[in-house]
PDB file of C-alpha atoms in Angstrom:
ATOM      1  CA  UNK A  19     211.275 149.459 172.456  1.00 68.00           C
ATOM      2  CA  UNK A  20     212.884 148.265 175.492  1.00 71.00           C
ATOM      3  CA  UNK A  21     209.379 147.917 176.823  1.00 72.00           C
ATOM      4  CA  UNK A  22     208.938 145.205 173.813  1.00 72.00           C
ATOM      5  CA  UNK A  23     212.389 143.784 174.235  1.00 71.00           C
ATOM      6  CA  UNK A  24     214.732 142.263 175.879  1.00 74.00           C
ATOM      7  CA  UNK A  25     218.018 144.144 177.043  1.00 73.00           C
ATOM      8  CA  UNK A  26     220.104 142.167 179.830  1.00 76.00           C
ATOM      9  CA  UNK A  27     221.538 145.069 181.932  1.00 76.00           C
ATOM     10  CA  UNK A  28     218.768 147.273 181.828  1.00 78.00           C
ATOM     11  CA  UNK A  29     215.587 145.580 183.577  1.00 82.00           C
ATOM     12  CA  UNK A  30     214.480 148.005 185.732  1.00 85.00           C
ATOM     13  CA  UNK A  31     214.790 150.709 182.624  1.00 83.00           C
ATOM     14  CA  UNK A  32     212.640 148.207 180.777  1.00 84.00           C
ATOM     15  CA  UNK A  33     210.168 147.475 183.436  1.00 89.00           C
ATOM     16  CA  UNK A  34     209.132 152.069 183.581  1.00 89.00           C
ATOM     17  CA  UNK A  35     208.601 151.404 179.928  1.00 88.00           C
ATOM     18  CA  UNK A  36     206.147 148.544 179.530  1.00 90.00           C
ATOM     19  CA  UNK A  37     204.368 150.077 182.897  1.00 92.00           C
ATOM     20  CA  UNK A  38     203.941 152.782 180.940  1.00 91.00           C
ATOM     21  CA  UNK A  39     202.641 151.128 177.634  1.00 91.00           C
ATOM     22  CA  UNK A  40     200.460 149.309 179.951  1.00 92.00           C
ATOM     23  CA  UNK A  41     198.921 151.968 181.737  1.00 94.00           C
ATOM     24  CA  UNK A  42     198.568 153.476 178.720  1.00 93.00           C
ATOM     25  CA  UNK A  43     196.382 150.575 177.230  1.00 92.00           C
ATOM     26  CA  UNK A  44     194.692 150.301 180.853  1.00 94.00           C
ATOM     27  CA  UNK A  45     193.636 154.099 180.869  1.00 95.00           C
ATOM     28  CA  UNK A  46     193.126 153.969 177.274  1.00 93.00           C
ATOM     29  CA  UNK A  47     190.179 150.835 178.191  1.00 94.00           C
ATOM     30  CA  UNK A  48     188.868 152.994 181.192  1.00 95.00           C
ATOM     31  CA  UNK A  49     188.768 156.294 179.957  1.00 95.00           C
ATOM     32  CA  UNK A  50     187.907 155.712 176.064  1.00 92.00           C
ATOM     33  CA  UNK A  51     184.156 155.510 177.026  1.00 93.00           C
ATOM     34  CA  UNK A  52     184.694 158.960 178.034  1.00 94.00           C
ATOM     35  CA  UNK A  53     185.413 160.036 174.792  1.00 91.00           C
ATOM     36  CA  UNK A  54     189.337 161.121 176.328  1.00 93.00           C
ATOM     37  CA  UNK A  55     191.999 159.676 173.766  1.00 92.00           C
ATOM     38  CA  UNK A  56     194.866 158.375 175.356  1.00 92.00           C
ATOM     39  CA  UNK A  57     198.667 157.959 173.646  1.00 91.00           C
ATOM     40  CA  UNK A  58     201.325 156.987 174.716  1.00 89.00           C
ATOM     41  CA  UNK A  59     204.784 158.057 172.838  1.00 85.00           C
ATOM     42  CA  UNK A  60     207.079 155.815 172.218  1.00 80.00           C
ATOM     43  CA  UNK A  61     209.927 156.739 170.299  1.00 73.00           C
ATOM     44  CA  UNK A  62     212.680 154.569 170.453  1.00 72.00           C
ATOM     45  CA  UNK A  63     216.519 155.018 170.605  1.00 71.00           C
ATOM     46  CA  UNK A  64     217.530 159.317 170.824  1.00 71.00           C
ATOM     47  CA  UNK A  65     220.015 160.935 171.859  1.00 74.00           C
ATOM     48  CA  UNK A  66     219.095 162.665 175.179  1.00 77.00           C
ATOM     49  CA  UNK A  67     220.937 163.235 178.610  1.00 80.00           C
ATOM     50  CA  UNK A  68     220.125 159.843 179.429  1.00 75.00           C
ATOM     51  CA  UNK A  69     223.289 158.345 180.373  1.00 77.00           C
ATOM     52  CA  UNK A  70     225.426 160.818 180.875  1.00 82.00           C
ATOM     53  CA  UNK A  71     225.898 160.498 184.636  1.00 85.00           C
ATOM     54  CA  UNK A  72     227.097 156.798 184.451  1.00 83.00           C
ATOM     55  CA  UNK A  73     229.967 155.566 186.550  1.00 87.00           C
ATOM     56  CA  UNK A  74     229.583 152.216 185.150  1.00 87.00           C
ATOM     57  CA  UNK A  75     232.215 152.924 181.472  1.00 88.00           C
ATOM     58  CA  UNK A  76     230.368 149.234 179.852  1.00 88.00           C
ATOM     59  CA  UNK A  77     226.654 150.445 180.215  1.00 84.00           C
ATOM     60  CA  UNK A  78     227.669 153.730 178.884  1.00 85.00           C
ATOM     61  CA  UNK A  79     229.173 152.226 175.858  1.00 86.00           C
ATOM     62  CA  UNK A  80     226.151 150.041 176.174  1.00 83.00           C
ATOM     63  CA  UNK A  81     223.686 152.561 175.359  1.00 82.00           C
ATOM     64  CA  UNK A  82     226.421 154.557 173.213  1.00 82.00           C
ATOM     65  CA  UNK A  83     226.663 150.949 171.214  1.00 82.00           C
ATOM     66  CA  UNK A  84     222.789 151.439 171.051  1.00 79.00           C
ATOM     67  CA  UNK A  85     222.017 154.622 170.085  1.00 79.00           C
ATOM     68  CA  UNK A  86     224.196 154.250 166.991  1.00 80.00           C
ATOM     69  CA  UNK A  87     223.854 149.886 165.940  1.00 79.00           C
ATOM     70  CA  UNK A  88     219.548 150.126 166.746  1.00 70.00           C
ATOM     71  CA  UNK A  89     217.432 151.161 163.381  1.00 65.00           C
ATOM     72  CA  UNK A  90     213.939 151.845 163.607  1.00 57.00           C
ATOM     73  CA  UNK A  91     212.043 149.200 162.314  1.00 57.00           C
ATOM     74  CA  UNK A  92     210.860 149.114 158.245  1.00 57.00           C
ATOM     75  CA  UNK A  93     207.145 150.247 158.096  1.00 53.00           C
ATOM     76  CA  UNK A  94     206.126 146.799 157.023  1.00 51.00           C
ATOM     77  CA  UNK A  95     207.007 145.029 160.068  1.00 51.00           C
ATOM     78  CA  UNK A  96     205.147 148.778 162.898  1.00 49.00           C
ATOM     79  CA  UNK A  97     201.371 147.821 163.590  1.00 55.00           C
ATOM     80  CA  UNK A  98     198.889 149.170 162.556  1.00 55.00           C
ATOM     81  CA  UNK A  99     196.463 150.498 165.192  1.00 55.00           C
ATOM     82  CA  UNK A 100     192.154 150.832 164.293  1.00 53.00           C
ATOM     83  CA  UNK A 101     191.333 154.788 164.773  1.00 51.00           C
ATOM     84  CA  UNK A 102     188.415 153.319 166.167  1.00 49.00           C
ATOM     85  CA  UNK A 103     190.531 151.119 168.607  1.00 54.00           C
ATOM     86  CA  UNK A 104     192.599 153.171 170.070  1.00 54.00           C
ATOM     87  CA  UNK A 105     190.763 157.117 170.052  1.00 55.00           C
ATOM     88  CA  UNK A 106     187.503 157.476 170.648  1.00 53.00           C
ATOM     89  CA  UNK A 107     184.605 159.468 168.338  1.00 54.00           C
ATOM     90  CA  UNK A 108     185.952 163.040 169.370  1.00 51.00           C
ATOM     91  CA  UNK A 109     188.665 164.687 170.979  1.00 44.00           C
TER      92      UNK A 109
END
């Protein structure tokens, strides 16, 4: 989510997520013709150790709020991918 949506004060974190997603797309295009499958898993907001060492209480509160208020997109808004475009014919 952070690589696709705007989150003020989370610019660097969001940029790293966007970079990984873009790298995945490029590797898929580059390696797909050699039947190499490249997948990027973007789980959204999860409960992890992220934030345990944050010294700014406002940022910690923002992260806690994200974890309690953000919900997964309904199925109709999730992007569907064509298996033939995103994955090679065989592994």
